[in-house]
PDB file of C-alpha atoms in Angstrom:
ATOM      1  CA  MET Z   1      98.922 101.342 105.023  1.00 45.00           C
ATOM      2  CA  SER Z   2      96.222  98.716 104.546  1.00 48.00           C
ATOM      3  CA  ASP Z   3      93.928  98.576 101.511  1.00 52.00           C
ATOM      4  CA  ASP Z   4      91.048  99.590 103.802  1.00 54.00           C
ATOM      5  CA  GLU Z   5      92.838 102.847 104.732  1.00 58.00           C
ATOM      6  CA  ARG Z   6      93.663 103.887 101.157  1.00 65.00           C
ATOM      7  CA  VAL Z   7      91.443 106.208  99.199  1.00 79.00           C
ATOM      8  CA  ARG Z   8      90.739 104.679  95.788  1.00 82.00           C
ATOM      9  CA  ASP Z   9      91.465 106.688  92.680  1.00 81.00           C
ATOM     10  CA  ALA Z  10      88.538 105.659  90.469  1.00 80.00           C
ATOM     11  CA  GLY Z  11      89.675 104.427  87.095  1.00 87.00           C
ATOM     12  CA  TYR Z  12      93.372 104.244  87.950  1.00 91.00           C
ATOM     13  CA  ASP Z  13      93.020 101.806  90.857  1.00 93.00           C
ATOM     14  CA  ASP Z  14      90.565  99.752  88.785  1.00 94.00           C
ATOM     15  CA  TRP Z  15      93.237  99.590  86.080  1.00 96.00           C
ATOM     16  CA  LEU Z  16      95.895  98.512  88.605  1.00 96.00           C
ATOM     17  CA  ASP Z  17      93.480  95.804  89.811  1.00 96.00           C
ATOM     18  CA  ALA Z  18      93.122  94.582  86.210  1.00 96.00           C
ATOM     19  CA  VAL Z  19      96.912  94.485  85.768  1.00 97.00           C
ATOM     20  CA  GLU Z  20      97.251  92.489  89.011  1.00 97.00           C
ATOM     21  CA  ALA Z  21      94.558  90.082  87.776  1.00 97.00           C
ATOM     22  CA  GLY Z  22      96.511  89.507  84.552  1.00 96.00           C
ATOM     23  CA  GLU Z  23      93.970  91.408  82.441  1.00 97.00           C
ATOM     24  CA  PRO Z  24      95.648  94.740  81.605  1.00 97.00           C
ATOM     25  CA  TYR Z  25      93.887  96.971  79.121  1.00 97.00           C
ATOM     26  CA  TYR Z  26      94.026 100.360  77.503  1.00 97.00           C
ATOM     27  CA  LEU Z  27      91.277 102.643  76.246  1.00 96.00           C
ATOM     28  CA  GLU Z  28      90.930 103.071  72.501  1.00 97.00           C
ATOM     29  CA  SER Z  29      89.074 105.931  70.838  1.00 97.00           C
ATOM     30  CA  PRO Z  30      87.010 105.459  67.670  1.00 96.00           C
ATOM     31  CA  SER Z  31      89.998 106.965  65.793  1.00 96.00           C
ATOM     32  CA  GLY Z  32      92.320 104.272  67.175  1.00 95.00           C
ATOM     33  CA  ASN Z  33      94.237 106.419  69.663  1.00 96.00           C
ATOM     34  CA  GLY Z  34      95.277 104.588  72.841  1.00 96.00           C
ATOM     35  CA  TRP Z  35      95.043 105.962  76.382  1.00 96.00           C
ATOM     36  CA  LEU Z  36      95.202 104.749  79.953  1.00 94.00           C
ATOM     37  CA  PRO Z  37      92.391 105.222  82.447  1.00 91.00           C
ATOM     38  CA  PRO Z  38      90.870 107.260  83.772  1.00 89.00           C
ATOM     39  CA  ARG Z  39      89.779 108.807  80.471  1.00 92.00           C
ATOM     40  CA  GLU Z  40      86.353 109.530  79.096  1.00 92.00           C
ATOM     41  CA  VAL Z  41      87.403 111.613  76.108  1.00 96.00           C
ATOM     42  CA  ASP Z  42      90.241 111.292  73.585  1.00 96.00           C
ATOM     43  CA  PRO Z  43      92.214 114.503  74.262  1.00 95.00           C
ATOM     44  CA  GLU Z  44      93.468 114.620  70.662  1.00 95.00           C
ATOM     45  CA  THR Z  45      90.096 114.312  68.918  1.00 96.00           C
ATOM     46  CA  GLY Z  46      87.471 115.043  71.578  1.00 97.00           C
ATOM     47  CA  GLU Z  47      85.822 111.700  70.793  1.00 97.00           C
ATOM     48  CA  ARG Z  48      83.863 109.861  73.449  1.00 96.00           C
ATOM     49  CA  GLY Z  49      82.975 106.193  73.523  1.00 94.00           C
ATOM     50  CA  LEU Z  50      86.414 104.811  74.371  1.00 96.00           C
ATOM     51  CA  SER Z  51      86.533 101.008  74.435  1.00 96.00           C
ATOM     52  CA  GLU Z  52      88.647  98.719  76.614  1.00 96.00           C
ATOM     53  CA  GLU Z  53      91.181  96.763  74.558  1.00 97.00           C
ATOM     54  CA  PRO Z  54      93.699  94.178  75.809  1.00 97.00           C
ATOM     55  CA  LEU Z  55      97.195  95.509  76.412  1.00 97.00           C
ATOM     56  CA  PRO Z  56     100.020  93.589  74.690  1.00 97.00           C
ATOM     57  CA  ASP Z  57     101.832  91.095  76.963  1.00 97.00           C
ATOM     58  CA  THR Z  58     105.220  92.753  76.500  1.00 98.00           C
ATOM     59  CA  GLY Z  59     106.516  96.225  75.851  1.00 98.00           C
ATOM     60  CA  GLU Z  60     109.784  97.846  74.806  1.00 98.00           C
ATOM     61  CA  ILE Z  61     111.771 100.262  76.967  1.00 98.00           C
ATOM     62  CA  LEU Z  62     111.931 103.581  75.094  1.00 98.00           C
ATOM     63  CA  THR Z  63     113.850 105.564  77.675  1.00 98.00           C
ATOM     64  CA  MET Z  64     114.941 105.194  81.268  1.00 97.00           C
ATOM     65  CA  THR Z  65     116.802 106.881  84.080  1.00 97.00           C
ATOM     66  CA  THR Z  66     118.307 105.762  87.362  1.00 96.00           C
ATOM     67  CA  THR Z  67     117.062 107.637  90.412  1.00 95.00           C
ATOM     68  CA  ASN Z  68     119.742 107.765  93.089  1.00 94.00           C
ATOM     69  CA  VAL Z  69     118.188 110.443  95.296  1.00 95.00           C
ATOM     70  CA  ALA Z  70     114.402 110.154  95.549  1.00 94.00           C
ATOM     71  CA  GLY Z  71     111.685 112.240  97.100  1.00 94.00           C
ATOM     72  CA  PRO Z  72     110.289 111.307 100.520  1.00 94.00           C
ATOM     73  CA  SER Z  73     107.694 108.854  99.131  1.00 92.00           C
ATOM     74  CA  PHE Z  74     110.430 106.763  97.474  1.00 94.00           C
ATOM     75  CA  ALA Z  75     113.469 107.473  99.708  1.00 94.00           C
ATOM     76  CA  ASP Z  76     113.923 103.828 100.770  1.00 94.00           C
ATOM     77  CA  ASP Z  77     113.581 102.586  97.179  1.00 93.00           C
ATOM     78  CA  ALA Z  78     116.643 104.393  95.789  1.00 93.00           C
ATOM     79  CA  PRO Z  79     118.491 103.640  93.686  1.00 94.00           C
ATOM     80  CA  PHE Z  80     115.847 102.502  91.207  1.00 95.00           C
ATOM     81  CA  VAL Z  81     115.240 102.711  87.471  1.00 97.00           C
ATOM     82  CA  VAL Z  82     112.210 104.496  86.054  1.00 97.00           C
ATOM     83  CA  ALA Z  83     111.373 103.647  82.441  1.00 98.00           C
ATOM     84  CA  VAL Z  84     108.898 104.661  79.776  1.00 98.00           C
ATOM     85  CA  VAL Z  85     107.724 101.533  77.976  1.00 98.00           C
ATOM     86  CA  GLN Z  86     105.728 101.246  74.742  1.00 98.00           C
ATOM     87  CA  PHE Z  87     102.891  98.699  74.965  1.00 98.00           C
ATOM     88  CA  GLY Z  88     101.132  98.816  71.603  1.00 96.00           C
ATOM     89  CA  PRO Z  89      99.546 102.262  71.256  1.00 96.00           C
ATOM     90  CA  VAL Z  90     100.256 103.415  74.831  1.00 97.00           C
ATOM     91  CA  ARG Z  91     103.332 104.436  76.776  1.00 98.00           C
ATOM     92  CA  ILE Z  92     103.512 103.557  80.457  1.00 98.00           C
ATOM     93  CA  THR Z  93     105.927 104.900  83.076  1.00 98.00           C
ATOM     94  CA  GLY Z  94     107.011 102.724  85.987  1.00 97.00           C
ATOM     95  CA  GLN Z  95     109.852 101.211  87.986  1.00 97.00           C
ATOM     96  CA  VAL Z  96     112.035  98.439  86.560  1.00 97.00           C
ATOM     97  CA  HIS Z  97     112.428  95.451  88.908  1.00 96.00           C
ATOM     98  CA  GLY Z  98     114.279  92.176  88.506  1.00 94.00           C
ATOM     99  CA  ILE Z  99     117.117  93.725  86.486  1.00 93.00           C
ATOM    100  CA  ASP Z 100     120.202  95.307  88.029  1.00 91.00           C
ATOM    101  CA  HIS Z 101     119.919  99.066  87.409  1.00 87.00           C
ATOM    102  CA  ASP Z 102     123.218  99.018  85.482  1.00 91.00           C
ATOM    103  CA  ASP Z 103     121.853  96.342  83.095  1.00 95.00           C
ATOM    104  CA  VAL Z 104     118.617  98.060  81.999  1.00 96.00           C
ATOM    105  CA  GLU Z 105     118.791  98.947  78.298  1.00 96.00           C
ATOM    106  CA  ILE Z 106     116.777 100.880  75.748  1.00 97.00           C
ATOM    107  CA  GLY Z 107     114.937  98.382  73.524  1.00 98.00           C
ATOM    108  CA  GLN Z 108     114.720  95.733  76.250  1.00 97.00           C
ATOM    109  CA  GLU Z 109     111.452  93.760  76.396  1.00 98.00           C
ATOM    110  CA  VAL Z 110     109.578  93.827  79.684  1.00 98.00           C
ATOM    111  CA  GLU Z 111     106.252  92.736  81.144  1.00 98.00           C
ATOM    112  CA  LEU Z 112     103.854  94.896  83.133  1.00 98.00           C
ATOM    113  CA  SER Z 113     102.978  94.177  86.754  1.00 97.00           C
ATOM    114  CA  VAL Z 114     102.110  95.943  89.993  1.00 98.00           C
ATOM    115  CA  GLY Z 115     104.407  96.096  93.006  1.00 96.00           C
ATOM    116  CA  GLU Z 116     104.807  98.186  96.134  1.00 95.00           C
ATOM    117  CA  ASN Z 117     107.282 100.912  96.899  1.00 93.00           C
ATOM    118  CA  GLU Z 118     109.502 100.111  99.871  1.00 92.00           C
ATOM    119  CA  THR Z 119     109.063 103.463 101.574  1.00 92.00           C
ATOM    120  CA  GLU Z 120     105.290 103.625 101.965  1.00 92.00           C
ATOM    121  CA  GLY Z 121     103.974 100.293 100.678  1.00 92.00           C
ATOM    122  CA  GLU Z 122     101.954 102.055  97.966  1.00 93.00           C
ATOM    123  CA  ARG Z 123     101.130 100.230  94.741  1.00 95.00           C
ATOM    124  CA  VAL Z 124     103.348 101.199  91.809  1.00 96.00           C
ATOM    125  CA  ILE Z 125     103.603 100.171  88.183  1.00 98.00           C
ATOM    126  CA  VAL Z 126     106.488  97.742  87.741  1.00 98.00           C
ATOM    127  CA  PHE Z 127     108.270  96.355  84.676  1.00 98.00           C
ATOM    128  CA  GLU Z 128     109.982  92.973  84.894  1.00 97.00           C
ATOM    129  CA  PRO Z 129     112.137  91.109  82.357  1.00 97.00           C
ATOM    130  CA  ALA Z 130     110.107  89.359  79.651  1.00 95.00           C
TER     131      ALA Z 130
END
């Protein structure tokens, strides 16, 4: 599917564009809580006025799992590793690339990028070795 045919998800696709441009960010509330777009309100405090702050260059894998049998949108991608990674005050979920799925470890440092899933060519959040 070409970029012209895709419907943009305001906020989220803008964030993916920023990651691709090497300028990833998160949204910080006046209380210091971190969130990913799209957000207009801190769900913990109800505060508005979130500011864009630069995301750290690397993050740490907190947890991960290997997906051997995937749903239809990711059928051609399997097996793949999905990880939750801590980048400063935010946690991001995405696929791990560039590391054999048997070698991915909790505590491993990774960098954030954007890739495409093999099945549908959709943009996905990707973690690569730091």
